[in-house]
């Protein structure tokens, strides 16, 4: 298995799918000539030509809607948002059109398409460019929300998302784009709706997605030194959620901590901890705890930004509290 | 015998050099009248509280619906807003299924999931029925994009109102459609009022066909109360788009006789203004006059037709009303195409 970056893994998934299915095309800002604002689509214009790799004007609502119409007409669009912050302009098309199209038309039309791009905080880009919106989309029936935390998952999950017949919100992470690890070559698909246990442990379950999975793994390493074996579960698909894997882990460890980069209120952690309470109450030896982004818009100053985001130290501390070891 | 010779001998009338056979004129007339009577019936059913929610009627705008349909191929895509009854009927959807949808019945055109605002008919390439003002315009260029991508020469007819034309999404769409020469005809149904706000109170440029100028989208203004002019000008616009010249704007000058929706008494307009349109420019009366003058029909014939159509509409309404409501299990249908059985929220179940 070759070691490649997260962005190369995404690129491979798109290229493979475009070779496999000529209905698939990529559209977005700077995806073609510029080779992608984050170089995810590097080389794709050369490979597939301007008919299938299409630069758009800066017009998120417009090209998101174009994608919806093209999907309704039977194509399989991949619509790239440079970041998910800009996708707010396109929310009408995602929420009011794509998510509801199958239901609202009594099954006559549907929108098999992927909206993808970078989510979460990057580095020092302050409040309007550092946000996590997975909980917004995860609230909407008709959408699937997918967030890979490493290169192999990025490839396998994007492949599954492109082949899926529903609208998939595929949220990448800018900080992860340069991460390198082993990725299976050729066709590689990870089914949607399947969580992955990234580290096996016995003392506490840490549920973390996207960039926070790496933080949770780092925290688990530190906790191990302190005699706490954490199990790290990465949901990978946020909606629909593989709660069975999470609940089975909690049944084993009897303790749970949910980590997310986004804000605490009505966040993914709120949903997951509610599910653990609803379905795994008798397995719990302690209340479920959460480590989340602080409840403020992201500040610019390096120290404030660092303080606003979850840290490995906070995860370690929260795990210790949950395990009565603080 | 050449085609022209046969046309000269056949019954019909010629307007601006375009020949319309008697059969075709009758069909256009009958569809306009059917839509008129259907909408009246819908208004009545709403008054009886049999139709719920929002209900936007298109009485007065029938020439736009029918003229567009006459000009387009059945393969051409069509999208519009929530004022969609006339268009979905003109595209050839069974009246019973449209009325059943209004009544929230199982046999509704979208199974009772949409109601008045969300009529869709994929077999007729009719993509709604979109409830957010202007939302259908980017979707419409998406259909045009698909046509260009597959090079299948289908045109996307993208319909909006004089209210919708002020949405930003419309200009994003004009720009991309022109930039890529997408086969799209943007139809602006200018019925003079965006809900209760008159055009001049909402638009700095009230000549809406000019709204594409800075995007190099040519525009024309059409008498939307004249079904033959609508047919003729739409044919030109569709040909323009189909031949690869890119998008075009067609502004239809029209008028809705009823309020914006059933809950709107339309007190923002004078009775004189409404009467001027209704009695002076009505599209159905106008075509009837033209056909009588050309010796293609008599007043008695139209009276009989009206009776027959009213009967047909009543029968469709009765048949729709007799249908059951959707089965409760339908609540869970069609949320997703690829359900994931072992993941939460679990398909088709609570909790």
XYZ file of C-alpha atoms in Angstrom:
677
model
C 0.000 0.000 0.000
C 1.288 3.396 -0.953
C 1.551 6.226 1.517
C -0.272 9.264 0.181
C -1.788 12.447 1.527
C -5.397 13.008 2.508
C -5.788 15.378 -0.460
C -4.281 12.808 -2.849
C -6.635 10.179 -1.462
C -9.614 12.418 -2.217
C -8.197 13.072 -5.668
C -7.852 9.333 -6.320
C -11.448 8.699 -5.305
C -12.736 11.391 -7.651
C -10.531 10.316 -10.551
C -11.471 6.650 -10.163
C -15.145 7.468 -10.077
C -14.906 9.794 -13.064
C -13.148 7.074 -15.028
C -15.777 4.586 -13.984
C -18.886 6.707 -14.576
C -19.058 9.432 -17.197
C -22.048 11.034 -15.485
C -19.735 12.204 -12.686
C -18.298 15.709 -13.000
C -16.534 18.129 -10.655
C -17.594 21.741 -10.384
C -16.529 24.546 -8.086
C -14.370 27.587 -7.581
C -10.760 27.127 -8.760
C -11.123 23.376 -9.226
C -9.830 23.321 -12.815
C -7.171 25.772 -14.032
C -5.881 26.514 -10.558
C -5.914 22.794 -9.650
C -7.992 23.415 -6.543
C -7.683 26.034 -3.836
C -6.305 23.236 -1.620
C -4.982 21.190 -4.561
C -7.475 18.417 -4.029
C -8.309 18.436 -7.754
C -4.653 18.600 -8.862
C -4.296 17.352 -12.425
C -7.968 16.603 -12.932
C -8.502 19.233 -15.621
C -5.669 17.716 -17.650
C -7.051 14.252 -17.156
C -10.728 14.890 -17.823
C -10.932 18.168 -19.702
C -13.025 21.284 -19.163
C -16.328 19.547 -19.830
C -16.044 17.514 -16.637
C -13.832 19.657 -14.428
C -15.449 23.044 -14.351
C -14.369 26.333 -12.830
C -17.279 28.437 -11.678
C -17.647 32.096 -10.922
C -17.841 32.890 -7.192
C -21.497 32.079 -7.028
C -22.148 29.335 -4.450
C -25.931 29.473 -4.493
C -25.961 29.385 -8.268
C -23.634 26.455 -8.850
C -25.066 24.466 -5.960
C -28.466 24.835 -7.613
C -27.014 23.989 -10.995
C -25.743 20.783 -9.433
C -29.196 20.012 -8.023
C -30.782 20.426 -11.453
C -28.064 18.380 -13.137
C -28.554 15.604 -10.563
C -32.308 15.681 -11.134
C -31.565 15.295 -14.834
C -29.526 12.159 -14.153
C -25.925 13.351 -13.806
C -23.792 12.744 -10.702
C -22.331 16.102 -9.698
C -19.509 16.629 -7.248
C -19.898 20.222 -6.124
C -16.853 21.593 -4.324
C -17.164 24.428 -1.862
C -13.814 26.019 -1.194
C -14.870 25.845 2.431
C -18.140 25.038 4.126
C -18.296 28.594 5.444
C -19.224 29.723 1.938
C -21.791 26.970 1.555
C -24.093 28.943 3.835
C -24.875 31.009 0.747
C -26.017 27.800 -0.916
C -28.018 26.489 2.041
C -31.315 27.066 0.222
C -30.353 24.654 -2.520
C -28.936 22.071 -0.107
C -31.687 22.184 2.476
C -34.775 23.281 0.561
C -34.036 21.543 -2.714
C -31.541 18.645 -2.618
C -32.506 17.237 0.784
C -36.240 17.240 0.054
C -36.360 16.500 -3.627
C -37.058 12.798 -3.389
C -39.679 13.145 -0.672
C -41.367 16.248 -2.048
C -41.738 14.686 -5.492
C -43.105 11.400 -4.205
C -39.953 9.612 -5.342
C -40.012 10.977 -8.904
C -36.803 12.985 -8.697
C -33.782 12.580 -6.484
C -30.417 14.265 -6.132
C -27.525 11.797 -6.231
C -24.728 14.251 -5.625
C -21.860 15.142 -3.339
C -21.301 18.574 -1.850
C -17.739 18.569 -0.569
C -15.100 20.910 0.791
C -13.104 21.891 3.840
C -14.831 22.348 7.174
C -13.705 23.248 10.657
C -11.006 25.651 11.695
C -7.945 26.088 9.512
C -5.078 28.122 10.985
C -5.402 31.770 11.934
C -8.256 32.589 9.565
C -10.536 33.860 12.341
C -14.260 33.811 12.830
C -15.836 33.656 9.374
C -13.480 30.953 8.102
C -13.271 28.636 11.109
C -16.559 26.888 11.670
C -18.026 23.416 11.977
C -21.441 22.952 10.437
C -21.902 19.194 10.476
C -24.611 19.489 13.114
C -26.626 21.819 10.845
C -26.743 19.332 7.999
C -27.005 16.296 10.261
C -30.321 17.695 11.451
C -31.919 17.440 8.011
C -33.785 14.324 6.835
C -32.738 13.492 3.294
C -29.051 14.297 3.735
C -26.107 12.096 4.638
C -23.134 13.684 6.386
C -19.687 12.137 6.023
C -16.406 13.254 7.625
C -13.186 11.309 7.100
C -10.389 11.589 9.647
C -7.492 10.015 7.706
C -6.348 9.464 4.088
C -7.645 5.905 3.699
C -11.065 6.834 5.046
C -11.042 9.919 2.823
C -10.682 7.742 -0.264
C -13.049 4.969 0.771
C -15.772 7.259 2.019
C -15.631 9.670 -0.920
C -15.911 6.720 -3.300
C -18.995 5.503 -1.420
C -20.431 9.031 -1.347
C -20.106 9.503 -5.104
C -21.753 6.139 -5.758
C -24.513 6.802 -3.240
C -27.896 7.734 -4.649
C -28.599 10.398 -2.052
C -27.191 13.854 -1.405
C -24.018 13.553 0.640
C -22.513 16.400 2.628
C -18.827 15.484 2.613
C -16.860 17.627 5.047
C -13.086 17.471 4.808
C -10.593 19.234 7.035
C -8.018 21.687 5.793
C -5.534 20.833 8.527
C -5.745 17.172 7.533
C -5.132 17.727 3.799
C -1.378 17.167 4.176
C -1.629 14.110 6.467
C 0.120 11.062 5.033
C -0.713 7.414 5.619
C -1.259 4.139 3.805
C -4.172 4.069 1.408
C -5.346 1.023 -0.558
C -4.757 1.370 -4.263
C -7.398 0.987 -6.969
C -11.046 0.636 -6.097
C -11.507 1.216 -2.396
C -14.890 1.752 -0.818
C -15.981 2.123 2.799
C -19.732 1.734 3.248
C -21.524 4.777 4.640
C -23.037 4.481 8.100
C -20.178 2.430 9.530
C -18.087 3.693 12.436
C -14.515 2.568 12.886
C -12.701 1.715 16.077
C -9.409 3.530 15.679
C -7.952 2.279 18.948
C -9.098 -0.578 21.130
C -9.383 0.095 24.843
C -11.220 -1.043 27.955
C -11.608 1.935 30.283
C -13.407 4.690 28.390
C -14.925 5.240 24.943
C -13.864 8.441 23.217
C -16.082 9.277 20.239
C -14.409 11.769 17.911
C -14.717 12.637 14.232
C -12.692 14.443 11.586
C -9.646 16.283 12.921
C -10.643 15.445 16.505
C -10.055 11.741 15.879
C -6.336 12.491 15.708
C -6.594 14.511 18.908
C -8.424 11.659 20.615
C -5.743 9.185 19.526
C -3.023 11.478 20.886
C -4.955 11.808 24.128
C -5.359 8.014 24.311
C -1.590 7.627 24.055
C -1.132 10.015 26.964
C -3.891 8.321 28.963
C -2.249 4.944 28.441
C 0.834 6.285 30.176
C -1.446 7.075 33.097
C -2.987 3.611 33.138
C -6.209 4.445 31.292
C -6.896 2.470 28.104
C -9.200 4.516 25.929
C -11.158 3.109 22.998
C -11.402 5.652 20.191
C -14.474 5.389 17.961
C -14.652 7.457 14.781
C -18.250 7.571 13.489
C -16.996 8.570 9.979
C -20.600 8.979 8.880
C -22.271 11.522 11.151
C -25.727 10.965 9.658
C -26.936 8.282 9.661
C -24.935 7.349 12.718
C -23.576 3.887 13.489
C -24.758 4.033 17.078
C -24.473 0.262 17.473
C -20.672 0.442 17.360
C -20.664 3.327 19.853
C -23.098 1.580 22.201
C -21.180 -1.697 22.029
C -18.019 0.137 22.958
C -19.713 1.898 25.861
C -21.154 -1.436 27.025
C -17.569 -2.616 27.266
C -15.930 0.485 28.799
C -18.927 1.838 30.773
C -17.724 5.402 30.224
C -17.988 7.795 27.328
C -16.515 11.092 26.213
C -17.521 12.843 23.000
C -15.110 15.238 21.337
C -15.982 17.693 18.599
C -14.397 20.795 17.167
C -17.727 22.557 16.749
C -19.759 24.411 19.315
C -21.274 22.597 22.248
C -24.899 23.734 22.039
C -27.011 21.320 19.993
C -23.820 19.845 18.619
C -22.919 16.341 17.490
C -21.792 15.551 21.053
C -25.226 16.511 22.336
C -26.851 14.024 19.961
C -24.399 11.217 20.675
C -24.539 11.645 24.439
C -28.347 11.716 24.275
C -28.286 8.442 22.342
C -25.956 6.848 24.884
C -28.296 8.006 27.648
C -31.369 6.709 25.785
C -29.966 3.355 24.793
C -26.972 2.654 27.002
C -27.993 4.169 30.327
C -27.532 0.963 32.287
C -24.034 0.529 30.902
C -22.815 3.870 32.213
C -20.747 4.181 35.362
C -20.454 7.959 34.964
C -22.199 10.763 33.096
C -21.167 11.176 29.455
C -18.822 14.121 29.115
C -18.090 16.413 26.186
C -15.073 18.330 24.970
C -16.056 20.888 22.348
C -14.983 24.121 20.768
C -15.526 27.090 23.089
C -18.772 28.949 22.636
C -17.298 31.995 20.890
C -16.649 33.044 17.291
C -13.091 32.026 16.399
C -10.563 34.730 17.331
C -7.477 35.496 15.250
C -4.689 35.850 17.852
C -2.676 32.615 17.999
C -3.094 32.106 21.720
C -6.814 32.854 21.663
C -7.406 30.580 18.684
C -5.604 27.732 20.400
C -7.636 28.355 23.521
C -10.919 28.324 21.585
C -10.292 24.888 20.075
C -10.374 21.577 21.926
C -6.909 20.393 22.939
C -5.349 17.027 23.638
C -4.827 18.150 27.221
C -8.535 18.912 27.609
C -9.445 15.492 26.260
C -7.006 13.822 28.657
C -8.402 15.798 31.562
C -12.042 15.090 30.642
C -11.264 11.389 30.276
C -9.611 11.334 33.687
C -12.636 13.039 35.265
C -14.996 10.583 33.566
C -12.877 7.717 34.865
C -12.821 9.167 38.398
C -9.078 9.648 38.141
C -8.871 13.423 38.262
C -48.809 18.789 -52.571
C -46.322 20.764 -50.498
C -46.855 21.402 -46.841
C -47.576 25.077 -47.480
C -50.225 24.248 -50.038
C -51.866 21.812 -47.670
C -51.852 24.472 -44.950
C -53.420 27.003 -47.256
C -56.231 24.637 -47.961
C -56.636 23.455 -44.377
C -58.819 25.373 -41.949
C -56.900 27.609 -39.638
C -55.560 31.092 -39.222
C -52.278 32.790 -39.861
C -50.787 35.318 -37.495
C -47.525 37.153 -38.176
C -46.777 34.642 -40.907
C -47.321 31.608 -38.692
C -50.090 29.178 -39.532
C -52.208 27.579 -36.807
C -54.531 24.752 -37.841
C -58.079 24.739 -36.540
C -57.364 21.577 -34.571
C -54.396 23.145 -32.895
C -56.313 26.318 -32.064
C -59.129 24.288 -30.568
C -56.639 22.318 -28.489
C -54.997 25.498 -27.228
C -58.339 27.046 -26.429
C -59.624 23.973 -24.680
C -56.524 23.677 -22.500
C -56.722 27.355 -21.489
C -60.368 27.009 -20.643
C -59.687 23.774 -18.781
C -57.040 25.485 -16.649
C -59.421 28.386 -15.965
C -62.219 26.101 -14.832
C -59.797 23.902 -12.899
C -58.481 26.891 -10.963
C -62.009 28.089 -10.253
C -62.810 24.639 -8.925
C -59.641 24.689 -6.819
C -60.667 28.078 -5.406
C -64.065 26.669 -4.567
C -62.592 23.567 -2.910
C -60.274 25.805 -0.918
C -63.252 27.859 0.249
C -64.829 24.620 1.425
C -61.605 23.913 3.361
C -61.015 20.770 1.350
C -57.681 22.155 0.157
C -55.310 23.263 2.888
C -52.202 25.354 3.235
C -51.088 27.696 0.500
C -52.855 27.671 -2.838
C -51.745 30.000 -5.650
C -54.098 30.166 -8.606
C -53.168 31.256 -12.116
C -56.526 32.451 -13.492
C -55.715 35.019 -16.165
C -52.281 33.558 -16.941
C -53.503 30.587 -18.980
C -52.063 31.841 -22.270
C -48.586 31.733 -20.762
C -48.992 28.119 -19.625
C -50.469 26.903 -22.893
C -48.357 29.002 -25.251
C -45.117 27.754 -23.671
C -46.282 24.173 -23.837
C -47.259 24.557 -27.491
C -43.829 25.942 -28.328
C -41.777 23.335 -26.486
C -40.961 19.692 -27.144
C -42.199 17.157 -24.645
C -38.521 16.290 -24.054
C -37.683 19.834 -22.989
C -37.289 20.368 -19.288
C -39.554 22.716 -17.392
C -39.248 24.145 -13.896
C -41.355 26.791 -12.247
C -42.359 28.255 -8.908
C -45.271 27.375 -6.669
C -47.869 28.868 -9.053
C -47.756 25.610 -10.902
C -51.228 24.148 -11.498
C -51.584 25.620 -14.972
C -48.158 24.516 -16.112
C -48.426 20.961 -14.832
C -51.816 20.604 -16.490
C -50.612 22.126 -19.759
C -47.721 19.636 -19.775
C -50.299 16.891 -19.950
C -50.756 15.750 -16.369
C -54.082 14.124 -15.533
C -56.392 16.634 -13.855
C -57.519 14.045 -11.341
C -54.004 13.560 -10.045
C -53.449 17.333 -9.784
C -56.705 17.784 -7.903
C -55.917 14.739 -5.756
C -52.636 16.393 -4.833
C -54.464 19.574 -3.828
C -56.733 17.473 -1.659
C -53.828 15.570 -0.102
C -54.871 12.217 -1.543
C -52.871 9.064 -2.236
C -53.308 9.392 -5.971
C -51.940 12.931 -6.033
C -49.279 13.681 -8.574
C -46.632 13.432 -5.825
C -48.630 11.088 -3.603
C -49.932 13.810 -1.330
C -46.453 14.809 -0.193
C -46.379 18.234 -1.804
C -49.742 19.907 -2.229
C -50.437 22.949 -4.361
C -46.864 24.254 -4.439
C -45.048 21.055 -5.323
C -46.449 19.563 -8.486
C -43.852 17.396 -10.259
C -44.205 15.032 -13.188
C -40.967 13.376 -14.211
C -42.569 11.563 -17.137
C -43.487 14.927 -18.615
C -40.118 16.438 -17.677
C -41.860 18.819 -15.315
C -39.555 19.551 -12.384
C -41.860 21.508 -10.172
C -43.348 23.065 -8.264
C -40.585 24.861 -6.186
C -41.705 26.714 -3.107
C -38.828 29.056 -2.386
C -39.007 32.161 -4.577
C -36.320 31.966 -7.273
C -35.052 28.568 -6.098
C -36.009 26.927 -9.391
C -33.802 29.206 -11.470
C -30.391 27.674 -10.612
C -32.063 24.260 -10.825
C -33.316 25.173 -14.283
C -29.827 25.991 -15.527
C -28.755 22.644 -14.055
C -31.141 20.933 -16.457
C -29.674 23.053 -19.237
C -26.201 22.021 -18.125
C -27.191 18.341 -18.255
C -28.542 18.823 -21.760
C -25.313 20.423 -22.909
C -23.238 17.774 -21.070
C -25.054 14.984 -22.898
C -25.515 17.029 -26.059
C -29.111 15.896 -26.380
C -30.462 19.267 -27.543
C -33.083 19.558 -24.852
C -33.967 23.049 -23.721
C -34.633 23.953 -20.107
C -37.609 26.267 -19.750
C -37.122 28.026 -16.454
C -40.103 30.016 -15.275
C -40.196 32.665 -12.570
C -42.386 35.601 -11.637
C -41.801 39.335 -11.418
C -41.178 38.765 -7.707
C -38.699 35.953 -8.181
C -36.678 37.966 -10.658
C -35.297 40.074 -7.801
C -33.596 37.106 -6.136
C -29.815 37.008 -6.377
C -29.906 33.385 -7.511
C -31.483 34.570 -10.760
C -28.474 36.720 -11.662
C -26.012 34.024 -10.679
C -27.947 31.825 -13.090
C -28.089 34.407 -15.896
C -24.330 34.760 -15.641
C -23.470 31.063 -15.751
C -26.049 30.299 -18.436
C -24.631 33.026 -20.664
C -21.000 32.215 -19.843
C -21.445 28.577 -20.862
C -24.165 29.141 -23.479
C -26.551 26.795 -21.719
C -29.780 25.951 -23.560
C -32.126 27.755 -21.196
C -35.122 30.000 -21.790
C -35.823 32.147 -18.758
C -39.509 32.984 -18.706
C -40.599 35.843 -16.475
C -44.313 35.742 -15.807
C -44.829 39.428 -15.091
C -48.265 39.527 -13.524
C -47.436 42.963 -12.092
C -47.522 41.980 -8.443
C -45.104 40.122 -6.207
C -47.645 39.069 -3.621
C -48.971 42.537 -2.679
C -46.055 44.615 -3.920
C -46.487 46.157 -7.345
C -43.651 45.939 -9.810
C -42.818 49.635 -9.586
C -42.530 49.434 -5.812
C -40.079 46.518 -6.018
C -38.034 47.012 -9.157
C -35.796 49.878 -10.214
C -35.864 48.539 -13.782
C -39.447 47.535 -14.490
C -38.732 46.321 -18.009
C -37.793 42.885 -16.817
C -36.706 41.594 -20.212
C -33.753 43.995 -19.854
C -32.571 42.335 -16.672
C -30.135 40.163 -18.605
C -28.312 43.012 -20.344
C -25.225 43.034 -18.151
C -24.983 39.252 -18.547
C -25.410 39.410 -22.326
C -28.667 37.509 -22.118
C -31.003 38.869 -24.789
C -34.569 39.530 -23.751
C -37.917 40.116 -25.366
C -41.267 41.268 -24.075
C -44.381 39.360 -25.046
C -48.095 39.945 -24.657
C -48.746 37.107 -22.256
C -52.497 37.462 -22.768
C -52.196 36.347 -26.396
C -51.576 32.632 -26.597
C -50.507 32.809 -30.241
C -47.920 35.469 -29.543
C -46.664 33.472 -26.584
C -46.363 30.389 -28.772
C -44.592 32.286 -31.532
C -42.091 34.157 -29.372
C -41.408 31.128 -27.191
C -40.736 29.082 -30.306
C -38.139 31.639 -31.363
C -36.545 31.691 -27.928
C -36.478 27.901 -27.682
C -34.948 27.657 -31.152
C -32.332 30.221 -30.102
C -31.431 28.137 -27.042
C -31.577 24.802 -28.866
C -29.282 25.986 -31.635
C -26.472 26.645 -29.164
C -26.748 30.424 -28.988
C -27.249 30.365 -25.250
C -30.008 31.563 -22.966
C -32.762 34.057 -23.621
C -35.225 35.949 -21.438
C -38.887 36.099 -22.366
C -40.949 38.514 -20.290
C -44.628 37.637 -20.420
C -46.899 40.575 -19.648
C -49.791 38.958 -17.853
C -52.159 39.336 -14.935
C -53.562 37.123 -12.244
C -57.225 37.627 -11.614
C -57.116 36.268 -8.093
C -55.002 37.311 -5.142
C -51.448 36.045 -4.629
C -52.810 33.068 -2.736
C -56.207 32.082 -1.450
C -55.699 34.088 1.719
C -55.088 37.304 -0.222
C -58.125 39.502 -0.952
C -55.912 41.642 -3.224
C -56.941 44.993 -1.783
C -53.786 46.565 -3.208
C -55.324 46.745 -6.680
C -58.315 48.749 -7.889
C -61.385 47.011 -9.223
C -61.025 49.052 -12.413
C -57.556 47.698 -12.981
C -58.663 44.100 -12.536
C -61.689 44.646 -14.784
C -59.564 46.224 -17.465
C -57.493 43.056 -17.732
C -60.363 40.635 -17.251
C -62.781 42.104 -19.731
C -60.399 43.799 -22.087
C -57.519 41.387 -22.451
C -58.707 37.991 -21.359
C -56.699 35.374 -23.272
C -59.548 32.898 -23.675
C -62.087 35.444 -24.928
C -59.452 36.819 -27.257
C -58.743 33.469 -28.900
C -62.452 32.720 -29.136
C -63.008 35.998 -31.009
C -60.120 35.257 -33.366
C -61.456 31.788 -34.089
C -65.016 32.993 -34.648
C -63.788 35.737 -36.976
C -61.789 33.162 -38.926
C -64.882 30.998 -39.190
C -63.342 28.176 -37.219
C -65.920 28.026 -34.449
C -69.179 29.517 -33.288
C -70.202 31.086 -30.027
C -72.597 28.215 -29.446
C -69.769 25.748 -29.915
C -67.674 27.526 -27.252
C -70.631 27.561 -24.878
C -71.020 23.824 -25.314
C -67.289 23.310 -24.828
C -67.434 25.301 -21.611
C -70.241 23.093 -20.332
C -68.280 19.964 -21.247
C -65.088 21.229 -19.643
C -66.874 22.211 -16.456
C -68.300 18.704 -16.389
C -64.838 17.192 -16.898
C -63.363 19.323 -14.134
C -66.202 18.411 -11.781
C -65.702 14.738 -12.603
C -61.953 15.012 -11.943
C -62.618 16.726 -8.624
C -65.148 14.084 -7.672
C -62.782 11.260 -8.583
C -59.968 12.923 -6.648
C -62.132 13.423 -3.597
C -63.160 9.790 -3.674
C -59.545 8.730 -3.317
C -58.217 7.678 0.065
C -55.674 9.737 1.971
C -52.122 8.368 1.725
C -51.431 5.284 3.797
C -49.707 6.260 7.037
C -46.734 4.120 6.039
C -46.112 6.594 3.188
C -44.805 9.013 5.834
C -41.532 7.092 5.763
C -41.247 6.565 2.028
C -38.786 8.392 -0.184
C -36.713 10.190 2.433
C -33.616 8.451 1.069
C -32.897 6.350 -1.986
C -30.189 4.241 -0.344
C -31.399 3.681 3.190
C -28.842 2.457 5.710
C -30.818 0.006 7.855
C -28.478 -0.236 10.837
C -27.754 3.426 11.371
C -29.573 6.145 13.321
C -31.963 7.793 12.578
C -33.260 4.373 11.666
C -35.174 4.288 8.402
C -38.911 3.966 8.805
C -38.988 4.021 12.574
C -39.105 6.331 15.554
C -36.275 6.244 18.085
